[in-house]
Tab-separated table of C-alpha atoms in Angstrom:
chain	number	residue	atom	x	y	z
A	1	MET	CA	107.661	-45.908	144.142
A	2	THR	CA	109.568	-42.664	144.733
A	3	ASP	CA	111.427	-40.993	141.874
A	4	GLY	CA	114.735	-41.930	143.419
A	5	ALA	CA	113.772	-45.551	143.839
A	6	ALA	CA	112.297	-45.656	140.321
A	7	CYS	CA	115.529	-44.306	138.808
A	8	SER	CA	117.491	-46.828	140.780
A	9	VAL	CA	115.374	-49.683	139.403
A	10	CYS	CA	115.715	-48.332	135.870
A	11	ASP	CA	119.446	-48.208	136.329
A	12	SER	CA	119.569	-51.824	137.526
A	13	LEU	CA	117.238	-52.821	134.698
A	14	ALA	CA	119.457	-51.233	132.069
A	15	ARG	CA	122.558	-52.842	133.518
A	16	ALA	CA	120.842	-56.213	133.889
A	17	ARG	CA	119.790	-56.078	130.239
A	18	ALA	CA	123.432	-55.515	129.389
A	19	GLY	CA	124.305	-58.716	131.235
A	20	ASP	CA	125.277	-57.364	134.661
A	21	ALA	CA	124.544	-60.239	137.067
A	22	ALA	CA	124.771	-58.009	140.134
A	23	ALA	CA	122.192	-55.664	138.656
A	24	PHE	CA	119.846	-58.589	138.046
A	25	ALA	CA	120.377	-59.739	141.613
A	26	ASP	CA	119.397	-56.235	142.736
A	27	LEU	CA	116.141	-56.486	140.768
A	28	VAL	CA	115.448	-59.840	142.412
A	29	ARG	CA	116.132	-58.439	145.854
A	30	ARG	CA	113.770	-55.533	145.298
A	31	HIS	CA	110.879	-57.688	144.101
A	32	GLN	CA	111.315	-61.104	145.692
A	33	ARG	CA	109.086	-60.294	148.633
A	34	MET	CA	106.175	-59.368	146.367
A	35	VAL	CA	106.630	-62.291	143.985
A	36	TYR	CA	107.131	-64.873	146.713
A	37	SER	CA	104.182	-63.612	148.744
A	38	LEU	CA	101.827	-63.717	145.775
A	39	ALA	CA	102.895	-67.279	145.056
A	40	LEU	CA	102.674	-68.255	148.728
A	41	ARG	CA	99.154	-66.913	149.212
A	42	MET	CA	98.028	-68.500	145.958
A	43	LEU	CA	99.526	-71.913	146.645
A	44	ALA	CA	99.552	-72.065	150.475
A	45	ASP	CA	102.736	-74.082	150.250
A	46	ARG	CA	106.201	-72.695	150.927
A	47	HIS	CA	108.077	-75.080	148.635
A	48	LYS	CA	105.729	-74.595	145.698
A	49	ALA	CA	105.731	-70.851	146.315
A	50	GLU	CA	109.514	-70.695	146.130
A	51	ASP	CA	109.489	-72.827	143.003
A	52	VAL	CA	106.958	-70.539	141.298
A	53	ALA	CA	108.756	-67.398	142.475
A	54	GLN	CA	112.048	-68.655	141.103
A	55	GLU	CA	110.384	-69.608	137.831
A	56	ALA	CA	108.995	-66.071	137.576
A	57	PHE	CA	112.470	-64.596	137.988
A	58	LEU	CA	113.921	-67.124	135.568
A	59	GLN	CA	111.394	-65.984	132.983
A	60	LEU	CA	112.335	-62.406	133.762
A	61	HIS	CA	115.967	-63.283	133.183
A	62	ARG	CA	115.124	-64.764	129.799
A	63	LYS	CA	112.885	-61.898	128.737
A	64	LEU	CA	114.661	-58.893	130.221
A	65	ALA	CA	114.838	-57.170	126.868
A	66	ARG	CA	111.016	-56.851	126.873
A	67	VAL	CA	110.880	-54.950	130.131
A	68	GLN	CA	111.087	-51.241	129.568
A	69	SER	CA	110.689	-49.567	132.934
A	70	GLY	CA	110.360	-50.111	136.660
A	71	ALA	CA	106.586	-49.853	136.411
A	72	HIS	CA	106.531	-52.330	133.561
A	73	LEU	CA	108.713	-54.690	135.571
A	74	LEU	CA	106.304	-54.572	138.500
A	75	PHE	CA	103.337	-55.180	136.221
A	76	TRP	CA	105.136	-57.992	134.412
A	77	LEU	CA	106.221	-59.780	137.592
A	78	ARG	CA	102.774	-59.579	139.126
A	79	GLN	CA	101.264	-60.957	135.953
A	80	VAL	CA	103.756	-63.792	135.554
A	81	ALA	CA	103.685	-64.764	139.234
A	82	THR	CA	99.896	-65.011	139.362
A	83	ARG	CA	99.700	-66.853	136.048
A	84	LEU	CA	102.326	-69.390	137.081
A	85	ALA	CA	100.580	-69.907	140.398
A	86	ILE	CA	97.178	-70.340	138.784
A	87	ASP	CA	98.647	-72.817	136.289
A	88	ARG	CA	100.209	-74.730	139.137
A	89	LEU	CA	96.943	-74.816	141.073
A	90	ARG	CA	95.119	-76.166	138.070
A	91	ARG	CA	97.707	-78.863	137.503
A	92	GLU	CA	97.979	-80.089	141.072
A	93	PRO	CA	95.274	-81.216	143.488
A	94	ARG	CA	94.736	-78.968	146.522
A	95	HIS	CA	95.042	-81.612	149.246
A	96	GLU	CA	98.810	-81.807	148.650
A	97	SER	CA	99.297	-78.347	150.199
A	98	VAL	CA	101.194	-77.948	153.466
A	99	PRO	CA	99.226	-75.830	155.928
A	100	LEU	CA	100.697	-72.350	156.189
A	101	GLU	CA	100.669	-72.468	159.974
A	102	GLU	CA	103.557	-74.954	159.819
A	103	ASP	CA	105.639	-72.507	157.819
A	104	PRO	CA	108.269	-70.982	160.129
A	105	GLY	CA	108.862	-68.187	157.629
A	106	ILE	CA	105.403	-66.841	158.223
A	107	ALA	CA	105.350	-67.384	161.991
A	108	SER	CA	108.574	-65.435	162.405
A	109	GLU	CA	107.062	-62.262	160.944
A	110	PRO	CA	105.924	-59.756	163.565
A	111	ALA	CA	102.172	-59.331	163.209
A	112	ALA	CA	100.036	-56.229	163.629
A	113	GLY	CA	96.360	-56.701	164.395
A	114	ASP	CA	94.729	-59.965	165.361
A	115	PRO	CA	97.023	-62.864	164.364
A	116	LEU	CA	94.281	-65.453	164.857
A	117	LEU	CA	91.923	-63.611	162.525
A	118	GLN	CA	94.718	-63.125	160.007
A	119	ARG	CA	95.597	-66.803	160.023
A	120	HIS	CA	91.970	-67.708	159.610
A	121	LEU	CA	91.602	-65.245	156.728
A	122	ARG	CA	94.633	-66.661	154.968
A	123	ALA	CA	93.225	-70.164	155.302
A	124	LEU	CA	89.861	-69.071	153.924
A	125	ILE	CA	91.503	-67.193	151.049
A	126	GLY	CA	93.369	-70.393	150.261
A	127	GLU	CA	90.000	-72.013	149.625
A	128	LEU	CA	88.768	-69.466	147.098
A	129	PRO	CA	88.825	-70.477	143.422
A	130	PRO	CA	92.128	-69.539	141.731
A	131	ALA	CA	90.922	-66.501	139.794
A	132	ALA	CA	89.062	-65.051	142.777
A	133	ARG	CA	92.034	-65.734	145.005
A	134	ALA	CA	94.332	-63.872	142.620
A	135	VAL	CA	91.945	-60.897	142.567
A	136	VAL	CA	91.819	-60.720	146.363
A	137	LEU	CA	95.608	-60.944	146.643
A	138	LEU	CA	96.248	-58.265	144.064
A	139	ARG	CA	93.737	-56.044	145.824
A	140	TYR	CA	94.855	-56.518	149.412
A	141	GLN	CA	98.481	-57.502	149.162
A	142	GLU	CA	99.417	-55.275	146.248
A	143	ASP	CA	96.805	-52.583	146.846
A	144	LEU	CA	95.804	-52.496	143.186
A	145	GLU	CA	92.600	-50.889	141.957
A	146	PRO	CA	90.127	-53.069	140.036
A	147	VAL	CA	91.169	-51.543	136.708
A	148	GLU	CA	94.796	-52.399	137.413
A	149	ILE	CA	93.877	-55.921	138.508
A	150	ALA	CA	91.919	-56.314	135.273
A	151	GLU	CA	95.040	-55.447	133.286
A	152	VAL	CA	97.288	-57.816	135.229
A	153	LEU	CA	94.882	-60.735	134.967
A	154	ASP	CA	93.579	-59.804	131.520
A	155	MET	CA	89.961	-59.965	132.597
A	156	PRO	CA	87.098	-57.465	132.368
A	157	VAL	CA	86.861	-54.905	135.173
A	158	ASN	CA	83.389	-56.059	136.063
A	159	THR	CA	84.575	-59.635	136.442
A	160	VAL	CA	87.233	-58.371	138.847
A	161	LYS	CA	84.634	-56.490	140.863
A	162	SER	CA	82.347	-59.481	140.846
A	163	HIS	CA	85.121	-61.711	142.183
A	164	LEU	CA	85.923	-59.182	144.888
A	165	LYS	CA	82.326	-58.778	145.946
A	166	ARG	CA	81.598	-62.501	146.081
A	167	SER	CA	84.891	-63.340	147.777
A	168	LEU	CA	84.399	-60.720	150.486
A	169	ALA	CA	80.846	-61.941	151.051
A	170	SER	CA	82.077	-65.518	151.295
A	171	LEU	CA	84.869	-64.585	153.699
A	172	ARG	CA	82.467	-62.591	155.835
A	173	ASP	CA	79.963	-65.443	155.957
A	174	ARG	CA	82.552	-68.026	156.825
A	175	LEU	CA	84.158	-65.860	159.463
A	176	GLY	CA	80.788	-65.183	161.017
A	177	GLY	CA	79.853	-68.854	161.024
A	178	THR	CA	83.042	-70.089	162.728
A	179	PRO	CA	82.749	-70.696	166.492
A	180	GLY	CA	85.238	-68.557	168.372
A	181	ALA	CA	86.085	-66.458	165.333
A	182	ALA	CA	87.081	-62.928	166.256
A	183	ALA	CA	84.354	-60.396	165.595
A	184	LEU	CA	85.057	-57.959	162.804
A	185	PRO	CA	84.978	-54.256	163.540
A	186	GLY	CA	81.426	-53.114	163.128
A	187	ASP	CA	79.947	-56.592	163.417
A	188	ARG	CA	76.554	-56.602	164.967
A	189	GLN	CA	76.248	-58.704	168.055
A	190	VAL	CA	73.652	-61.404	167.288
A	191	PRO	CA	71.832	-62.485	170.457
B	1	MET	CA	84.625	-50.504	147.292
B	2	SER	CA	85.621	-50.396	150.970
B	3	SER	CA	84.714	-53.112	153.426
B	4	ASP	CA	85.027	-53.974	157.090
B	5	LEU	CA	87.451	-56.671	155.979
B	6	ASP	CA	89.858	-54.252	154.293
B	7	LYS	CA	92.136	-53.704	157.264
B	8	PRO	CA	92.266	-57.338	158.464
B	9	LEU	CA	92.861	-58.524	154.893
B	10	ARG	CA	95.706	-56.072	154.340
B	11	GLU	CA	97.275	-57.164	157.610
B	12	ALA	CA	96.775	-60.860	156.818
B	13	LEU	CA	98.225	-60.515	153.337
B	14	ARG	CA	101.224	-58.406	154.203
B	15	ALA	CA	104.095	-59.434	151.938
B	16	VAL	CA	106.756	-61.637	153.502
B	17	GLU	CA	110.346	-62.388	152.612
B	18	PRO	CA	111.129	-65.706	150.946
B	19	PRO	CA	113.134	-68.258	152.939
B	20	THR	CA	116.824	-67.601	153.483
B	21	GLY	CA	118.967	-68.473	150.480
B	22	PHE	CA	116.261	-67.749	147.912
B	23	ALA	CA	118.502	-65.501	145.800
B	24	GLU	CA	121.399	-67.967	145.929
B	25	ARG	CA	119.213	-70.862	144.839
B	26	LEU	CA	117.861	-68.706	142.010
B	27	ALA	CA	121.382	-67.817	140.878
B	28	ALA	CA	122.229	-71.508	140.821
B	29	ARG	CA	119.194	-72.200	138.625
B	30	ILE	CA	120.211	-69.425	136.266
B	31	GLU	CA	123.680	-70.994	136.033
B	32	ARG	CA	122.088	-74.289	135.092
B	33	GLU	CA	120.082	-72.656	132.273
B	34	PRO	CA	120.823	-74.160	128.820
B	35	LEU	CA	123.914	-72.718	127.096
B	36	ARG	CA	121.944	-70.894	124.394
B	37	ARG	CA	120.334	-68.764	127.095
B	38	ARG	CA	123.573	-68.196	129.000
B	39	ASP	CA	125.046	-66.606	125.879
B	40	TRP	CA	122.608	-63.755	126.318
B	41	ARG	CA	124.107	-62.699	129.619
B	42	PRO	CA	127.559	-61.275	128.909
B	43	ALA	CA	127.397	-57.689	127.702
B	44	ARG	CA	129.947	-58.170	124.920
B	45	ARG	CA	128.091	-61.145	123.457
B	46	TRP	CA	124.613	-59.583	123.781
B	47	ALA	CA	122.356	-59.704	120.714
B	48	PRO	CA	123.604	-57.913	117.601
B	49	GLN	CA	122.530	-54.263	117.439
B	50	ALA	CA	119.857	-54.823	114.816
B	51	LEU	CA	118.278	-57.753	116.659
B	52	ALA	CA	118.447	-55.902	119.977
B	53	ALA	CA	116.799	-52.894	118.367
B	54	SER	CA	113.978	-55.000	116.934
B	55	VAL	CA	113.452	-56.705	120.313
B	56	LEU	CA	113.314	-53.260	121.899
B	57	VAL	CA	110.780	-52.088	119.358
B	58	ALA	CA	108.696	-55.242	119.924
B	59	ALA	CA	108.851	-54.726	123.686
B	60	LEU	CA	107.876	-51.091	123.395
B	61	GLY	CA	105.087	-52.168	121.087
B	62	MET	CA	103.825	-54.753	123.573
B	63	TYR	CA	103.746	-52.440	126.562
B	64	GLY	CA	102.617	-49.485	124.499
B	65	TRP	CA	99.818	-51.659	123.140
B	66	GLN	CA	98.577	-52.388	126.659
B	67	LEU	CA	98.450	-48.699	127.498
B	68	GLN	CA	96.849	-47.943	124.185
B	69	ARG	CA	94.229	-50.641	124.745
B	70	GLU	CA	93.289	-49.089	128.063
B	71	ARG	CA	93.036	-45.644	126.489
B	72	GLN	CA	90.945	-46.983	123.603
B	73	GLY	CA	88.654	-48.853	125.966
B	74	LEU	CA	88.046	-45.818	128.171
B	75	GLU	CA	87.497	-43.640	125.132
B	76	ALA	CA	85.040	-46.137	123.656
B	77	ARG	CA	83.189	-46.155	126.972
B	78	GLN	CA	82.966	-42.362	126.947
B	79	GLN	CA	81.648	-42.377	123.398
B	80	LEU	CA	79.099	-45.053	124.247
B	81	LEU	CA	77.806	-43.123	127.246
B	82	GLU	CA	77.632	-39.935	125.190
B	83	ALA	CA	75.729	-41.755	122.412
B	84	LEU	CA	73.240	-43.125	124.920
B	85	ARG	CA	72.880	-39.709	126.524
B	86	VAL	CA	72.056	-38.108	123.186
B	87	THR	CA	69.653	-40.962	122.378
B	88	GLY	CA	67.948	-40.471	125.709
B	89	GLN	CA	67.679	-36.730	125.210
B	90	LYS	CA	65.976	-37.117	121.846
B	91	LEU	CA	63.648	-39.826	123.125
B	92	ASP	CA	62.797	-37.433	125.935
B	93	LEU	CA	61.885	-34.816	123.331
B	94	ALA	CA	59.616	-37.360	121.636
B	95	TYR	CA	58.114	-38.322	124.981
B	96	ARG	CA	57.325	-34.739	125.894
B	97	GLY	CA	55.791	-34.196	122.494
B	98	VAL	CA	53.593	-37.290	122.874
B	99	LYS	CA	52.614	-36.256	126.380
B	100	ASP	CA	51.729	-32.749	125.291
B	101	ALA	CA	49.677	-34.074	122.390
B	102	ALA	CA	47.777	-36.428	124.708
B	103	ARG	CA	46.846	-33.635	127.123
B	104	PRO	CA	43.114	-32.836	127.016
B	105	ALA	CA	42.397	-29.807	124.835
B	106	THR	CA	39.849	-28.220	127.224
B	107	ALA	CA	40.041	-27.785	130.969
B	108	GLY	CA	37.611	-29.807	133.106
B	109	ASP	CA	37.519	-32.805	130.814
B	110	ALA	CA	37.452	-36.090	132.685
B	111	GLY	CA	39.834	-37.315	130.048
B	112	ALA	CA	40.312	-40.830	128.749
C	1	MET	CA	70.245	-92.089	104.158
C	2	ARG	CA	73.410	-92.433	102.192
C	3	VAL	CA	73.772	-90.040	99.300
C	4	PRO	CA	75.233	-91.614	96.198
C	5	GLU	CA	78.739	-90.305	95.561
C	6	ASP	CA	77.889	-88.831	92.182
C	7	MET	CA	75.149	-86.694	93.759
C	8	ARG	CA	77.196	-85.415	96.730
C	9	THR	CA	78.986	-82.574	94.987
C	10	PRO	CA	75.871	-80.997	93.432
C	11	ILE	CA	73.961	-81.291	96.742
C	12	THR	CA	76.875	-79.811	98.637
C	13	SER	CA	77.056	-76.939	96.161
C	14	LEU	CA	73.300	-76.367	96.396
C	15	LEU	CA	73.479	-76.368	100.188
C	16	ALA	CA	76.332	-73.895	100.084
C	17	LEU	CA	74.318	-71.651	97.777
C	18	VAL	CA	71.293	-71.769	100.083
C	19	ILE	CA	73.436	-70.944	103.120
C	20	LEU	CA	75.097	-68.101	101.268
C	21	ALA	CA	71.708	-66.747	100.196
C	22	VAL	CA	70.413	-66.797	103.788
C	23	LEU	CA	73.574	-65.117	105.062
C	24	ALA	CA	73.397	-62.521	102.330
C	25	GLN	CA	69.783	-61.823	103.181
C	26	GLN	CA	70.637	-61.453	106.861
C	27	ALA	CA	73.538	-59.173	105.988
C	28	ALA	CA	71.258	-57.157	103.742
C	29	LEU	CA	68.670	-56.839	106.479
C	30	ALA	CA	71.322	-55.787	109.000
C	31	GLY	CA	72.769	-53.430	106.410
C	32	ASP	CA	69.355	-51.857	105.839
C	33	ALA	CA	69.010	-51.183	109.536
C	34	LYS	CA	72.236	-49.198	109.282
C	35	LEU	CA	71.498	-45.904	107.594
C	36	ALA	CA	73.850	-44.505	104.993
C	37	LEU	CA	74.690	-41.268	106.717
C	38	PRO	CA	76.081	-38.543	104.455
C	39	ASN	CA	79.237	-36.802	105.528
C	40	PHE	CA	77.135	-33.747	106.437
C	41	GLN	CA	79.823	-31.370	105.218
C	42	ALA	CA	77.313	-28.590	104.691
C	43	LEU	CA	75.993	-28.942	108.245
C	44	GLU	CA	79.432	-29.249	109.746
C	45	SER	CA	80.678	-26.114	108.047
C	46	LYS	CA	77.877	-24.089	109.634
C	47	ALA	CA	77.827	-25.811	113.050
C	48	SER	CA	79.410	-24.325	116.155
C	49	GLU	CA	79.625	-27.790	117.664
C	50	THR	CA	79.581	-31.266	116.153
C	51	VAL	CA	79.188	-34.642	117.823
C	52	SER	CA	80.018	-37.607	115.625
C	53	ILE	CA	79.984	-41.052	117.181
C	54	THR	CA	80.487	-44.272	115.248
C	55	LEU	CA	80.506	-47.455	117.291
C	56	ASP	CA	80.464	-50.765	115.464
C	57	SER	CA	80.140	-54.119	117.218
C	58	SER	CA	83.849	-54.372	118.078
C	59	LEU	CA	83.959	-50.893	119.614
C	60	ILE	CA	80.758	-51.570	121.537
C	61	ALA	CA	82.316	-54.759	122.904
C	62	LEU	CA	85.468	-52.837	123.830
C	63	ALA	CA	83.425	-50.132	125.556
C	64	ALA	CA	81.376	-52.739	127.415
C	65	ARG	CA	84.572	-54.126	128.921
C	66	TRP	CA	85.235	-50.807	130.581
C	67	LEU	CA	81.755	-50.200	131.948
C	68	ASP	CA	81.773	-50.075	135.716
C	69	SER	CA	78.791	-51.980	137.075
C	70	ASP	CA	79.056	-50.055	140.340
C	71	LYS	CA	77.984	-46.929	138.547
C	72	PRO	CA	74.238	-46.878	137.808
C	73	GLU	CA	74.743	-45.120	134.473
C	74	ASP	CA	77.249	-47.738	133.342
C	75	ALA	CA	75.003	-50.579	134.511
C	76	ALA	CA	72.056	-49.113	132.601
C	77	ALA	CA	74.247	-48.707	129.528
C	78	ARG	CA	75.310	-52.323	129.714
C	79	ARG	CA	71.700	-53.487	129.802
C	80	ALA	CA	70.722	-51.167	126.967
C	81	ILE	CA	73.447	-52.315	124.582
C	82	ALA	CA	72.840	-56.057	124.860
C	83	GLY	CA	72.255	-57.282	121.298
C	84	ILE	CA	73.205	-53.938	119.767
C	85	THR	CA	75.726	-54.140	116.936
C	86	GLY	CA	76.054	-50.509	115.970
C	87	ILE	CA	75.390	-47.030	117.341
C	88	TYR	CA	75.773	-43.986	115.109
C	89	VAL	CA	75.168	-40.428	116.229
C	90	ARG	CA	75.550	-37.189	114.318
C	91	SER	CA	74.584	-34.049	116.152
C	92	PHE	CA	75.132	-30.451	115.106
C	93	THR	CA	74.631	-27.310	117.135
C	94	PHE	CA	74.271	-23.889	115.525
C	95	ASP	CA	74.500	-20.309	116.680
C	96	SER	CA	71.319	-19.217	114.979
C	97	ASP	CA	67.900	-20.769	114.444
C	98	PHE	CA	67.406	-23.243	111.628
C	99	ALA	CA	70.753	-22.459	110.087
C	100	TYR	CA	71.097	-25.947	108.702
C	101	PRO	CA	70.261	-26.926	105.143
C	102	GLN	CA	67.518	-29.500	104.663
C	103	ALA	CA	69.034	-31.496	101.801
C	104	ASP	CA	71.151	-33.745	104.024
C	105	VAL	CA	68.263	-34.202	106.454
C	106	ASP	CA	65.958	-35.206	103.606
C	107	SER	CA	68.409	-37.786	102.276
C	108	VAL	CA	68.220	-39.599	105.611
C	109	ARG	CA	64.422	-39.353	105.820
C	110	LYS	CA	64.212	-40.888	102.373
C	111	GLN	CA	66.002	-44.012	103.607
C	112	LEU	CA	63.443	-44.368	106.370
C	113	SER	CA	60.658	-44.762	103.846
C	114	ALA	CA	62.264	-48.016	102.644
C	115	PRO	CA	60.530	-51.345	103.395
C	116	GLY	CA	61.003	-52.547	106.926
C	117	TRP	CA	61.098	-49.127	108.569
C	118	GLN	CA	58.010	-48.067	110.502
C	119	GLN	CA	57.411	-44.678	111.975
C	120	LEU	CA	56.769	-45.174	115.665
C	121	VAL	CA	56.415	-41.590	116.799
C	122	GLN	CA	56.185	-38.320	114.959
C	123	VAL	CA	56.131	-35.221	117.077
C	124	HIS	CA	55.841	-31.711	115.864
C	125	SER	CA	55.839	-29.019	118.511
C	126	ARG	CA	54.722	-25.711	117.193
C	127	LYS	CA	55.419	-24.050	120.498
C	128	GLU	CA	58.997	-25.210	120.765
C	129	HIS	CA	59.571	-25.630	117.036
C	130	ASN	CA	60.801	-29.158	117.502
C	131	ASP	CA	60.318	-32.073	115.172
C	132	VAL	CA	61.170	-35.538	116.371
C	133	ASP	CA	60.650	-38.690	114.344
C	134	VAL	CA	61.304	-42.086	115.821
C	135	TYR	CA	61.461	-45.040	113.456
C	136	ILE	CA	61.875	-48.678	114.124
C	137	ARG	CA	62.943	-51.350	111.687
C	138	VAL	CA	61.167	-54.629	112.074
C	139	ASP	CA	62.087	-58.011	110.694
C	140	GLY	CA	59.306	-60.499	111.353
C	141	ASN	CA	58.363	-59.709	114.900
C	142	LYS	CA	61.771	-58.477	115.987
C	143	ALA	CA	63.131	-54.980	115.911
C	144	ASN	CA	66.600	-54.787	114.378
C	145	GLY	CA	67.024	-51.053	114.045
C	146	LEU	CA	66.070	-47.701	115.530
C	147	ALA	CA	66.388	-44.256	114.014
C	148	ILE	CA	65.702	-40.873	115.547
C	149	ILE	CA	65.722	-37.621	113.631
C	150	ALA	CA	65.402	-34.589	115.838
C	151	SER	CA	65.211	-31.085	114.406
C	152	GLU	CA	65.345	-28.283	116.921
C	153	PRO	CA	65.891	-24.623	116.191
C	154	ARG	CA	69.590	-24.733	116.943
C	155	GLU	CA	70.329	-28.405	116.900
C	156	PHE	CA	69.948	-31.219	114.460
C	157	THR	CA	70.530	-34.815	115.499
C	158	ILE	CA	70.384	-38.218	113.901
C	159	VAL	CA	70.674	-41.374	115.945
C	160	ASN	CA	70.810	-44.801	114.310
C	161	ILE	CA	70.975	-47.938	116.413
C	162	VAL	CA	71.483	-51.287	114.727
C	163	GLY	CA	70.786	-54.646	116.290
C	164	ALA	CA	68.278	-56.244	118.588
C	165	VAL	CA	66.657	-53.024	119.747
C	166	ASP	CA	64.687	-53.743	122.852
C	167	LEU	CA	62.146	-51.073	123.652
C	168	GLN	CA	61.794	-52.471	127.158
C	169	LYS	CA	65.516	-51.948	127.783
C	170	LEU	CA	65.281	-48.476	126.339
C	171	HIS	CA	62.436	-47.977	128.759
C	172	GLU	CA	64.725	-49.149	131.570
C	173	LEU	CA	67.113	-46.307	130.823
C	174	GLU	CA	64.639	-44.101	132.675
C	175	GLY	CA	66.294	-42.361	135.557
C	176	HIS	CA	69.620	-42.490	133.740
C	177	PHE	CA	70.926	-40.187	131.050
C	178	GLY	CA	68.050	-37.837	131.874
C	179	ILE	CA	65.418	-40.098	130.349
C	180	PRO	CA	61.932	-39.989	131.834
C	181	PRO	CA	59.517	-42.954	131.567
C	182	LEU	CA	58.705	-43.540	127.921
C	183	ASP	CA	55.870	-45.659	126.596
C	184	LEU	CA	56.297	-46.273	122.899
C	185	THR	CA	53.789	-49.087	122.768
C	186	ASN	CA	50.863	-46.751	122.015
C	187	LYS	CA	51.583	-45.098	118.714
C	188	LYS	CA	50.128	-41.680	118.238
């Protein structure tokens, strides 16, 4: 976040805390993409993702006084979004999810790289256990370091690293074992 | 911890915008919040100064505590590693002393 | 077997007393493994450098949370501290040889002559003027404490480790922290 952007968020935060609805809407606009995407990748269901994302912002609205800075806001939203999503996953059985490929919101995004591989990866990530899934998302969607992920999820750093290592190994294995799956860069060609 | 999957994963997990109307639906939910919460919104009827100040202090405390916990944890780790380093050094001294004492006194001994 | 009501309270009290006695004994044993280190004011006033580390079980647990298993040193540390409930280090460096008074050193050595402590290694190097004593505290057939007193010309160090000291794990520190292979099973 640049200094200018950070000051702008702080300004909106201060005004939102004072009750300025437009300022709160600005905070939502700035962070909705991140919050919604975390929920979407965790839940693999557009409707549930929107529900969780809105709940996260509702909680923010109720607890604005606790948020002290733009960085804190980012941390707080990531933490609340993943926790709400994990809680939702634990409450509801997985087979109720709507496949992401049917979601027009996703299909309309212009894709860089191999879209087939990306779709496959998203599906495989959707099958990871909730905690591991959250770790992978925070690492690759939010670009957080393991120490930062540990703080967001309130888990030991080594547990984070363990989740990452096992999840990547699992993804690699399952990608390699799928007929027609695109080869990863650097994959050896097995005769 | 880099991996051949890093780039494809980052591309696959690129953040996306929520469906159209997300902010409007959220605003509607906020409007439907119970009255006791709505009272918090208008600036003039915000919490009394003293209560707001104590909430601020609590919030600062909460976030400050998280930063402090990280600092304490990293410091404890440093101290632990230093303690083990010193322990190892002194055990090394003992080891060298034992090794020197076990060395045969005269050259040419077959030794035990 | 049903205990008659009028006997329950005395039996409960007796049981509580027995449990308390066992706990007190365990606490005493653990306490004995922890040396009473003096404040070493005399040493500190003469030292050019002081290292003072006090890690109880909660600080060790906190530190363990931040160990990075990708780093070999951290991984070795994690293995070494399993079962350890306290690590105490006092180390003093001086600008001239043997500038430190012996009284404080002797007060620690005296504690190591208490029951339970066994001297594992005693090294005196005339050439390098080093003295290193390694003690282990044994309860039954388990080690619950380690103490090292190292006197070098310009450095004096005491290390006290409390808890389930595992010589094998100490041995596994080799290659890390500058520790070479160490066999403490053959006492000299």
